Every structure is written in C-alpha cells, then in structure tokens.
Short mmCIF file of C-alpha atoms and ligand atoms in Angstrom, two decimals:
data_model
loop_
_atom_site.label_atom_id
_atom_site.label_comp_id
_atom_site.label_asym_id
_atom_site.label_seq_id
_atom_site.Cartn_x
_atom_site.Cartn_y
_atom_site.Cartn_z
CA MET A 246 2.30 -2.99 -26.43
CA GLN A 247 2.05 -0.71 -29.47
CA GLU A 248 -1.53 -1.79 -29.96
CA ILE A 249 -2.42 -0.96 -26.39
CA LEU A 250 -0.81 2.43 -26.62
CA SER A 251 -2.67 3.06 -29.85
CA ALA A 252 -6.00 2.53 -28.05
CA PHE A 253 -5.13 5.62 -25.93
CA LEU A 254 -3.00 7.68 -28.21
CA GLY A 255 -3.91 6.67 -31.84
CA THR A 256 -1.34 5.16 -34.14
CA ASN A 257 0.86 8.09 -34.81
CA HIS A 258 3.47 7.83 -32.09
CA GLU A 259 7.01 6.66 -31.54
CA LEU A 260 7.20 5.35 -28.07
CA ASP A 261 9.02 2.56 -26.29
CA THR A 262 8.12 0.79 -23.14
CA ILE A 263 10.44 -0.45 -20.43
CA PRO A 264 9.62 -2.42 -17.30
CA PHE A 265 9.37 -0.09 -14.36
CA GLY A 266 9.35 -0.25 -10.52
CA ASN A 267 9.15 -3.26 -8.24
CA GLY A 268 5.55 -3.65 -7.21
CA LEU A 269 4.46 -7.16 -6.29
CA ILE A 270 1.07 -7.03 -7.95
CA HIS A 271 0.73 -5.31 -11.33
CA SER A 272 3.10 -5.24 -14.27
CA THR A 273 4.25 -1.68 -14.72
CA TYR A 274 6.06 -0.01 -17.64
CA LYS A 275 7.47 3.41 -18.37
CA VAL A 276 6.49 4.78 -21.75
CA GLN A 277 9.19 6.95 -23.26
CA ASN A 278 10.00 8.93 -26.31
CA ASN A 279 13.67 9.52 -26.93
CA GLY A 280 14.40 8.84 -23.28
CA LYS A 281 11.79 11.26 -22.02
CA SER A 282 9.25 9.67 -19.69
CA LEU A 283 5.72 10.37 -20.88
CA TYR A 284 3.37 7.80 -19.37
CA ILE A 285 3.06 4.90 -17.00
CA LEU A 286 1.45 1.85 -18.48
CA GLN A 287 0.11 -0.88 -16.21
CA LYS A 288 -1.35 -4.26 -16.78
CA LEU A 289 -3.73 -4.94 -13.89
CA ASN A 290 -3.51 -7.96 -11.87
CA THR A 291 -7.13 -9.14 -12.13
CA SER A 292 -6.74 -12.07 -9.79
CA VAL A 293 -6.03 -9.57 -6.99
CA PHE A 294 -8.27 -6.73 -8.29
CA LYS A 295 -11.29 -8.62 -9.57
CA ASN A 296 -13.32 -5.62 -10.63
CA PRO A 297 -11.03 -3.13 -12.37
CA LEU A 298 -14.05 -0.98 -13.27
CA ASP A 299 -14.70 -0.35 -9.52
CA ILE A 300 -11.20 1.19 -9.24
CA ALA A 301 -11.96 3.54 -12.16
CA ASP A 302 -15.27 4.42 -10.58
CA ASN A 303 -13.70 5.16 -7.24
CA LEU A 304 -11.18 7.53 -8.81
CA ASP A 305 -13.95 9.27 -10.66
CA HIS A 306 -15.84 9.86 -7.41
CA LEU A 307 -12.74 11.10 -5.60
CA SER A 308 -11.74 13.52 -8.35
CA ALA A 309 -15.36 14.82 -8.69
CA PHE A 310 -15.40 15.50 -5.02
CA LEU A 311 -12.18 17.59 -5.17
CA VAL A 312 -13.48 19.53 -8.15
CA SER A 313 -16.78 20.18 -6.31
CA ARG A 314 -14.74 21.61 -3.44
CA GLN A 315 -12.88 23.72 -5.96
CA GLN A 316 -9.70 21.89 -5.07
CA GLU A 317 -7.20 20.84 -7.63
CA VAL A 318 -7.11 17.08 -8.21
CA PHE A 319 -3.59 16.45 -6.97
CA PHE A 320 -2.98 12.92 -8.03
CA PRO A 321 -2.41 11.63 -11.54
CA MET A 322 -5.71 10.31 -13.08
CA PRO A 323 -5.48 7.46 -15.59
CA MET A 324 -6.44 8.46 -19.10
CA HIS A 325 -9.44 7.20 -21.08
CA THR A 326 -9.04 5.34 -24.37
CA LEU A 327 -10.00 7.08 -27.56
CA LYS A 328 -13.27 5.22 -27.17
CA GLY A 329 -13.84 6.74 -23.74
CA GLU A 330 -13.09 3.59 -21.78
CA PRO A 331 -10.94 3.60 -18.60
CA TYR A 332 -8.92 0.57 -19.80
CA ALA A 333 -7.67 -0.91 -23.01
CA LEU A 334 -8.49 -4.55 -23.16
CA GLN A 335 -6.20 -7.10 -24.89
CA GLN A 336 -6.68 -10.88 -24.55
CA GLY A 337 -8.81 -10.38 -21.48
CA GLU A 338 -6.20 -8.20 -19.74
CA TYR A 339 -6.84 -4.66 -18.57
CA TYR A 340 -4.28 -1.95 -19.32
CA ARG A 341 -4.31 1.61 -18.21
CA LEU A 342 -2.21 4.59 -19.13
CA THR A 343 -1.40 7.44 -16.76
CA PRO A 344 0.48 10.57 -17.65
CA PHE A 345 3.97 10.68 -16.10
CA VAL A 346 4.23 13.56 -13.66
CA PRO A 347 7.05 15.79 -15.02
CA ASN A 348 10.17 15.98 -12.91
CA SER A 349 8.88 13.50 -10.49
CA ARG A 350 10.79 10.65 -9.00
CA SER A 351 10.12 7.87 -6.48
CA PHE A 352 12.39 6.06 -4.05
CA ASP A 353 12.25 2.41 -3.08
CA SER A 354 13.45 2.98 0.44
CA CYS A 355 13.11 5.80 2.97
CA ASN A 356 16.55 7.12 3.77
CA SER A 357 16.05 10.18 5.95
CA PRO A 358 13.53 11.47 8.53
CA ASP A 359 12.87 14.35 6.08
CA GLU A 360 11.70 11.88 3.42
CA ALA A 361 9.56 10.11 6.02
CA TYR A 362 8.06 13.46 7.06
CA GLU A 363 7.27 14.45 3.49
CA ALA A 364 5.66 11.17 2.60
CA ALA A 365 3.58 11.15 5.79
CA LEU A 366 2.42 14.65 5.06
CA GLN A 367 1.29 13.53 1.60
CA PHE A 368 -0.74 10.63 2.90
CA GLY A 369 -2.19 12.82 5.67
CA ARG A 370 -3.10 15.47 3.12
CA PHE A 371 -4.67 12.82 0.96
CA THR A 372 -7.13 11.58 3.64
CA SER A 373 -7.79 15.06 5.05
CA SER A 374 -8.66 16.43 1.61
CA PHE A 375 -11.59 14.12 1.61
CA GLU A 376 -13.19 15.33 4.79
CA GLY A 377 -16.90 15.42 4.08
CA PHE A 378 -16.76 12.89 1.21
CA ASP A 379 -19.38 10.20 1.37
CA ILE A 380 -17.25 7.07 1.77
CA ARG A 381 -20.14 4.82 0.84
CA LEU A 382 -19.42 5.86 -2.78
CA LEU A 383 -16.16 3.94 -2.71
CA LYS A 384 -16.32 0.22 -3.60
CA PRO A 385 -13.85 -1.98 -1.77
CA SER A 386 -11.42 -2.93 -4.60
CA ILE A 387 -10.17 -5.78 -2.45
CA PRO A 388 -12.83 -6.95 -0.01
CA GLY A 389 -11.44 -7.44 3.55
CA PHE A 390 -8.07 -5.96 2.44
CA HIS A 391 -6.92 -4.55 5.86
CA ASP A 392 -9.50 -6.43 7.95
CA LEU A 393 -7.22 -8.14 10.44
CA SER A 394 -10.00 -10.48 11.59
CA PHE A 395 -10.36 -11.69 8.03
CA ARG A 396 -6.59 -12.02 7.54
CA TRP A 397 -6.41 -13.92 10.78
CA LYS A 398 -9.07 -16.31 9.51
CA GLN A 399 -7.11 -16.75 6.26
CA PHE A 400 -3.95 -17.40 8.25
CA ASN A 401 -5.67 -20.07 10.26
CA GLU A 402 -6.98 -21.68 7.11
CA SER A 403 -3.43 -21.91 5.85
CA LEU A 404 -2.48 -23.75 9.09
CA SER A 405 -5.16 -26.28 8.31
CA ASN A 406 -4.85 -26.61 4.54
CA GLY A 407 -1.30 -25.47 3.78
CA ILE A 408 1.63 -27.61 2.68
CA PRO A 409 2.49 -29.85 5.70
CA GLU A 410 6.30 -29.66 5.25
CA ARG A 411 6.16 -25.91 5.19
CA ILE A 412 3.88 -25.75 8.30
CA GLN A 413 6.46 -27.91 10.06
CA LEU A 414 9.36 -25.78 8.94
CA ALA A 415 7.68 -22.61 10.14
CA GLY A 416 6.98 -23.85 13.69
CA ASN A 417 8.97 -20.97 15.38
CA GLU A 418 7.32 -18.35 13.25
CA ILE A 419 3.83 -19.71 13.89
CA LYS A 420 4.50 -19.58 17.62
CA LEU A 421 5.73 -16.00 17.38
CA VAL A 422 2.49 -15.14 15.57
CA MET A 423 0.46 -16.81 18.27
CA ASP A 424 2.34 -14.90 21.03
CA ASN A 425 0.93 -11.72 19.44
CA LEU A 426 -2.70 -12.61 19.35
CA HIS A 427 -3.48 -9.46 21.42
CA ILE A 428 -2.92 -7.51 18.24
CA VAL A 429 -5.98 -9.23 16.65
CA ASP A 430 -7.99 -8.74 19.83
CA ARG A 431 -7.30 -5.07 19.79
CA PHE A 432 -8.40 -4.73 16.16
CA ASN A 433 -11.64 -6.55 16.99
CA ALA A 434 -12.21 -3.94 19.71
CA VAL A 435 -11.65 -1.18 17.15
CA LEU A 436 -14.24 -2.75 14.80
CA GLN A 437 -16.83 -2.82 17.57
CA ASP A 438 -16.35 0.84 18.59
CA ARG A 439 -17.98 3.55 16.55
CA ALA A 440 -15.60 6.08 17.94
CA TYR A 441 -13.03 4.91 15.34
CA GLN A 442 -13.98 6.43 12.05
CA LEU A 443 -13.74 5.17 8.52
CA ARG A 444 -12.13 7.61 6.17
CA VAL A 445 -10.81 7.75 2.64
CA THR A 446 -7.68 5.61 3.18
CA HIS A 447 -4.81 4.83 0.73
CA HIS A 448 -3.91 1.41 2.12
CA ASP A 449 -0.46 1.13 0.50
CA THR A 450 1.66 3.94 1.90
CA LYS A 451 5.06 2.59 1.07
CA ILE A 452 7.53 5.29 0.06
CA ASN A 453 7.57 4.33 -3.63
CA ASN A 454 3.94 5.30 -3.69
CA VAL A 455 4.83 8.95 -3.21
CA LEU A 456 6.23 11.19 -5.93
CA PHE A 457 8.91 13.64 -4.97
CA ASN A 458 10.29 16.68 -6.89
CA GLU A 459 13.90 17.40 -7.49
CA TYR A 460 14.25 19.12 -4.13
CA LYS A 461 12.89 16.04 -2.36
CA LYS A 462 9.63 17.67 -1.49
CA GLY A 463 6.60 15.40 -1.78
CA ILE A 464 4.32 15.97 -4.76
CA CYS A 465 1.45 13.52 -4.36
CA PRO A 466 0.60 9.87 -3.61
CA ILE A 467 0.15 7.46 -6.43
CA ASP A 468 -1.07 3.86 -6.84
CA LEU A 469 -4.62 4.51 -5.77
CA ASP A 470 -6.03 1.07 -6.50
CA THR A 471 -6.52 0.27 -2.80
CA VAL A 472 -8.14 3.56 -1.86
CA MET A 473 -11.19 2.48 0.05
CA PRO A 474 -12.93 3.29 3.37
CA GLY A 475 -10.48 2.40 6.09
CA TYR A 476 -8.96 3.28 9.47
CA PHE A 477 -6.09 5.72 9.73
CA ILE A 478 -3.99 2.95 11.40
CA SER A 479 -3.65 1.34 7.99
CA ASP A 480 -1.94 4.33 6.37
CA LEU A 481 0.09 5.36 9.40
CA GLY A 482 0.97 1.80 10.25
CA ASP A 483 2.20 0.91 6.77
CA MET A 484 4.50 3.90 6.89
CA PHE A 485 5.94 2.67 10.19
CA ARG A 486 6.26 -0.78 8.60
CA THR A 487 8.11 0.35 5.59
CA TYR A 488 10.09 3.51 6.56
CA LEU A 489 11.40 2.72 9.99
CA SER A 490 13.83 0.02 9.21
CA PRO A 491 16.97 0.56 7.10
CA GLY A 492 16.56 -2.88 5.65
CA SER A 493 13.48 -3.50 3.47
CA GLU A 494 11.01 -6.37 3.68
CA GLU A 495 13.10 -8.28 1.14
CA GLU A 496 16.24 -8.12 3.28
CA THR A 497 17.39 -11.48 4.71
CA ASP A 498 20.16 -9.99 6.87
CA LEU A 499 18.11 -9.39 10.03
CA GLU A 500 20.74 -7.09 11.52
CA THR A 501 19.48 -4.45 9.09
CA ILE A 502 15.91 -4.83 10.37
CA PHE A 503 15.12 -2.53 13.20
CA ALA A 504 12.88 0.51 13.92
CA ARG A 505 14.47 3.97 14.07
CA ASN A 506 13.09 6.37 16.63
CA ASP A 507 13.83 9.60 14.69
CA PHE A 508 12.02 8.21 11.64
CA LYS A 509 9.04 7.29 13.83
CA ASP A 510 8.82 10.84 15.15
CA ALA A 511 9.09 12.27 11.66
CA ILE A 512 6.25 10.04 10.32
CA ILE A 513 3.95 11.11 13.18
CA GLU A 514 4.79 14.76 12.79
CA GLY A 515 4.26 14.74 9.06
CA TYR A 516 0.98 12.79 9.24
CA LEU A 517 -0.42 14.89 12.04
CA SER A 518 0.47 18.10 10.32
CA LYS A 519 -2.52 17.32 8.13
CA MET A 520 -4.53 14.95 10.26
CA ALA A 521 -4.26 16.33 13.85
CA ASP A 522 -7.60 18.17 13.60
CA GLN A 523 -9.38 15.20 12.11
CA LEU A 524 -8.42 12.52 14.51
CA THR A 525 -10.07 12.37 17.88
CA SER A 526 -7.97 12.00 21.00
CA LYS A 527 -9.18 8.49 21.27
CA GLU A 528 -8.01 7.74 17.77
CA LYS A 529 -4.64 9.31 18.52
CA GLU A 530 -4.17 6.80 21.34
CA LEU A 531 -4.01 4.15 18.56
CA ILE A 532 -0.81 5.70 17.02
CA PRO A 533 1.59 3.21 18.60
CA TYR A 534 -0.76 0.35 17.77
CA ALA A 535 -0.83 1.34 14.06
CA GLY A 536 2.64 -0.12 13.44
CA GLU A 537 1.93 -3.29 15.33
CA PHE A 538 -1.26 -3.78 13.44
CA MET A 539 0.33 -3.39 10.00
CA ILE A 540 3.60 -5.23 10.62
CA PHE A 541 1.72 -8.16 12.19
CA MET A 542 -0.86 -8.31 9.43
CA GLN A 543 1.89 -8.29 6.78
CA ALA A 544 3.76 -11.02 8.61
CA ILE A 545 0.69 -13.28 8.69
CA ARG A 546 -0.10 -12.52 4.99
CA PHE A 547 3.44 -13.49 3.97
CA LEU A 548 3.35 -16.53 6.15
CA ALA A 549 -0.05 -17.71 4.95
CA ASP A 550 1.15 -17.34 1.35
CA PHE A 551 4.24 -19.29 2.10
CA LEU A 552 2.16 -22.07 3.73
CA ASN A 553 -0.27 -22.07 0.79
CA GLY A 554 2.56 -22.52 -1.68
CA ASP A 555 3.15 -18.89 -2.87
CA VAL A 556 -0.12 -18.31 -4.64
CA TYR A 557 -0.45 -14.53 -4.01
CA TYR A 558 2.79 -12.56 -3.78
CA GLY A 559 5.36 -12.62 -6.55
CA ILE A 560 8.47 -14.43 -5.36
CA LYS A 561 12.02 -14.27 -6.64
CA TYR A 562 13.20 -17.47 -5.07
CA GLU A 563 11.68 -20.49 -3.27
CA MET A 564 11.79 -19.34 0.31
CA ASN A 565 11.11 -15.67 -0.46
CA ASN A 566 7.76 -15.49 1.46
CA PHE A 567 9.27 -17.33 4.42
CA ASP A 568 12.22 -14.86 4.60
CA ARG A 569 9.73 -11.94 4.28
CA THR A 570 7.84 -13.44 7.25
CA LYS A 571 10.94 -13.71 9.44
CA ASN A 572 11.85 -10.19 8.46
CA GLN A 573 8.49 -8.80 9.49
CA LEU A 574 8.36 -10.70 12.74
CA HIS A 575 11.82 -9.37 13.57
CA LEU A 576 10.67 -5.87 12.74
CA LEU A 577 7.62 -6.33 14.97
CA LYS A 578 9.78 -7.10 17.95
CA SER A 579 11.97 -4.08 17.38
CA TYR A 580 8.94 -1.88 16.81
CA GLN A 581 7.39 -3.02 20.08
CA ARG A 582 10.51 -2.03 21.89
CA LEU A 583 10.28 1.48 20.41
CA PHE A 584 7.09 2.30 22.22
CA HIS A 585 7.74 0.44 25.56
C1 GN1 B 1202 1.61 -5.47 -2.19
O1 GN1 B 1202 2.01 -4.12 -5.12
P1 GN1 B 1202 2.66 -3.63 -3.90
O2 GN1 B 1202 4.07 -4.19 -3.76
O3 GN1 B 1202 2.64 -2.13 -3.77
C2 GN1 B 1202 0.33 -5.57 -1.38
C3 GN1 B 1202 0.40 -4.82 -0.12
C4 GN1 B 1202 1.61 -5.30 0.67
C5 GN1 B 1202 2.87 -5.26 -0.17
C6 GN1 B 1202 4.00 -5.91 0.52
C7 GN1 B 1202 -2.88 -5.34 -3.31
O4 GN1 B 1202 1.77 -4.05 -2.66
O5 GN1 B 1202 -0.71 -4.95 0.65
O6 GN1 B 1202 1.77 -4.52 1.71
O7 GN1 B 1202 2.61 -5.91 -1.44
N1 GN1 B 1202 -0.79 -5.11 -2.16
C8 GN1 B 1202 -1.86 -5.87 -2.41
O8 GN1 B 1202 5.13 -5.60 -0.16
O9 GN1 B 1202 -1.99 -7.04 -1.87
MG1 MG B 1203 3.21 0.38 -5.59
#
C-alpha cells in the first residue's frame, strides 16, 4: 500500500489505509493521517472493467466539458501519479487515488424521503449538467451494462449452461422471471424508438454513491466508473430499486422488502427538479417503468450469477446470490402494486 501511495504522493508521508465501504466490485480503502480522512484508494476490478484507461478518458472528457461551459467540476476527480498517469500499477493491478471530499459522508441505506429527494436531485443535476455534451466521446466501460436485451440473453445462457442442481432449485424464481417477460419486450421497444434519448447516465445511483454534507444536503455523486451513454430509466430506476424498500438487497427477511410510496414521490420530485425540462413527455411516461426495468434486470443478473456458480458478484455465503434474487423479485411485486 505504501508503495502505491508513494506513486501519487512521494515517499514523505505518514498515512494509513483502512478498508472502506461495501461495494461489490472494487476494493476500496480510506487513507488517513491521524484519523483524518484524506483520500480514497481503490484497486480496480479489471475483470469487470476491462479497460481502466477508458474510465480515466471518460472522466477527462466530462470534466473538460464542464470547464468549457464555465461550470465548476462538481465531482471528485482521481489524481494523477507523479509520473502523470491516471493509475498506479502494481503486479498488474490498477490503483487510483481520489481526494476525500472534506466533511462528506455517505449512507448505505436511504432512511427518509428527504434523503431520497436529495440524492435524486444530485443524479438529475449530474445528467442535466451535460446537456449538449457529445455522448459519442464516452466509451462504454462495461459494454451492454444496462442493455436488458443483452442481460436477458445472458440469463438464458445461464439456464442452458448453469449448474443443474441450482437451476432445479430456482424453479419458482425462474417462473417468476418468465411471468415478467413484458419488461424485456418494453425495453426492446424503447431501443427501437429514437424518441428515447441517450444521455450522460451514471448507471449506479444507489444512495452510497452520493456524498452528503453534515446537514444531510447532497454534495455530489461519486463512483463514476459506469458513466456512459444511457437512458434516464437506468438512473431513476436504480434509485427506485435501492431507496424504496426499508430492507436492502442483502436482506433475507422479505417482510422488510416493500416499496414506500412517499419515497417514490420524493425520488421523482428530486429527479425532475433538474430533469423536467430535458425529458420529453413521452419519456416521462416511462417513469413507472423505470423501476420495473431496473429491479427486474438486477433480479436476472443475480439469478444468472447464482446459476453460473457465483462468478461475478462478491458473495458472503453460499446462497447469497439466490437470496438476493428472491429479494429483488419480491421487491418487483411490491413495486408493481405501487403504480397500479
Ligand atoms: C454492483 O459495486 P457496486 O456494489 O456499487 C454492480 C451494479 C449492481 C450492484 C448491486 C459494475 O455495484 O450494477 O446494481 O452491484 N456494478 C457493476 O448491488 O456490475
Ligand atoms: Mg459504489
């Protein structure tokens, strides 16, 4: 660790690193000096993000755009090493260092409609700040990331090639997925229709990807690895998916998994406070669909990973991905009731 930090900061420092957060993809550490948080250090998961340099390029384009519009870059940019590289390399692993935003905090669950509103406003502001940006400049850091047709194909492959015992065990869940095929069809219709625009989209809008200040006001979004061209239903939908229910996606007590109406209203209000002028009325008709789209997609991603033998998501115990699947399918049902 000290060697990696030295690549960014030189050798003259007294810092310690502690594991931080609970992301499922990268390894994240907080870098401190005498208990004061100074940086966030991350080792990139390069089996998920195969081209780390694309991510750095994307961030450069985004920040250059804001500067050209005389807007302040309002998200934390990773530092360069002393040699001017975006990552420090050690044993083939990519590490990046980002300044810690002073007085910021993040939460792992959304506990009030006010928090939901604040976070939704931040993600709405993020996309709307890039109005006029040429999205062709952004490289997809994970090809097909929120392409439900592609995820559907992957899910079907897991039904053919997955572990037979697990496929048998998941009979009920597979049936529930099949009952919701209309969600895939609707996505295909969106893909075909040029009325739905691609915009600068965050693609991972869970609440711990927003920094808050001490008064619980949103500061900015973080975790920009998956910023790519996308549809607004990805960002809005992942907020529905992760803020509406008191229980998180890790919760196995399904009684805690349900969609709360006041949180739903707060998300829509916060998001539209920045996006209302940018979305067409046709796009706004997709607002209820956004949550179905994201909850369903997450359910089939967890289920495919379970059937494939847990090759993608970090798991804490054997049936973790199966439990996550049940959780998301339960949430999907409750969500569908919210709008009907
Ligand atoms: C992953 O790393 P984390 O936990 O923020 C995943 C998201 C999923 C999420 C489910 C690159 O995000 O798409 O929604 O897990 N990110 C990637 O918890 O696959
Ligand atoms: Mg994260």
